[in-house]
């Protein structure tokens, strides 16, 4: 997951901002979500986009996404 976030950081940020897209759906799969349950995950990323991506750091994004994914 961390490698995917690092390699696709800008695309993930864009998709997370709009709450949908290929990159956030692929990330959802890496976190074990099915297409049916991935909607909650993508909404969570959209709602928390600033906290995840504000530092412009893939490492920070990984930490925040892991924290948020544990809250679902």
mmCIF file of C-alpha atoms in Angstrom, residues 13 29 46 50 53 57 62 64 66:
data_model
loop_
_atom_site.group_PDB
_atom_site.id
_atom_site.type_symbol
_atom_site.label_atom_id
_atom_site.label_comp_id
_atom_site.label_asym_id
_atom_site.label_seq_id
_atom_site.Cartn_x
_atom_site.Cartn_y
_atom_site.Cartn_z
ATOM 1 C CA UNK A 13 -4.660 13.313 -4.323
ATOM 2 C CA UNK A 29 -8.805 -2.778 -3.046
ATOM 3 C CA UNK A 46 -12.521 12.982 0.172
ATOM 4 C CA UNK A 50 -6.683 18.242 3.508
ATOM 5 C CA UNK A 53 -2.421 15.585 1.470
ATOM 6 C CA UNK A 57 4.268 14.092 1.773
ATOM 7 C CA UNK A 62 0.254 6.779 4.316
ATOM 8 C CA UNK A 64 -3.229 9.404 7.756
ATOM 9 C CA UNK A 66 -3.880 4.003 7.708
#
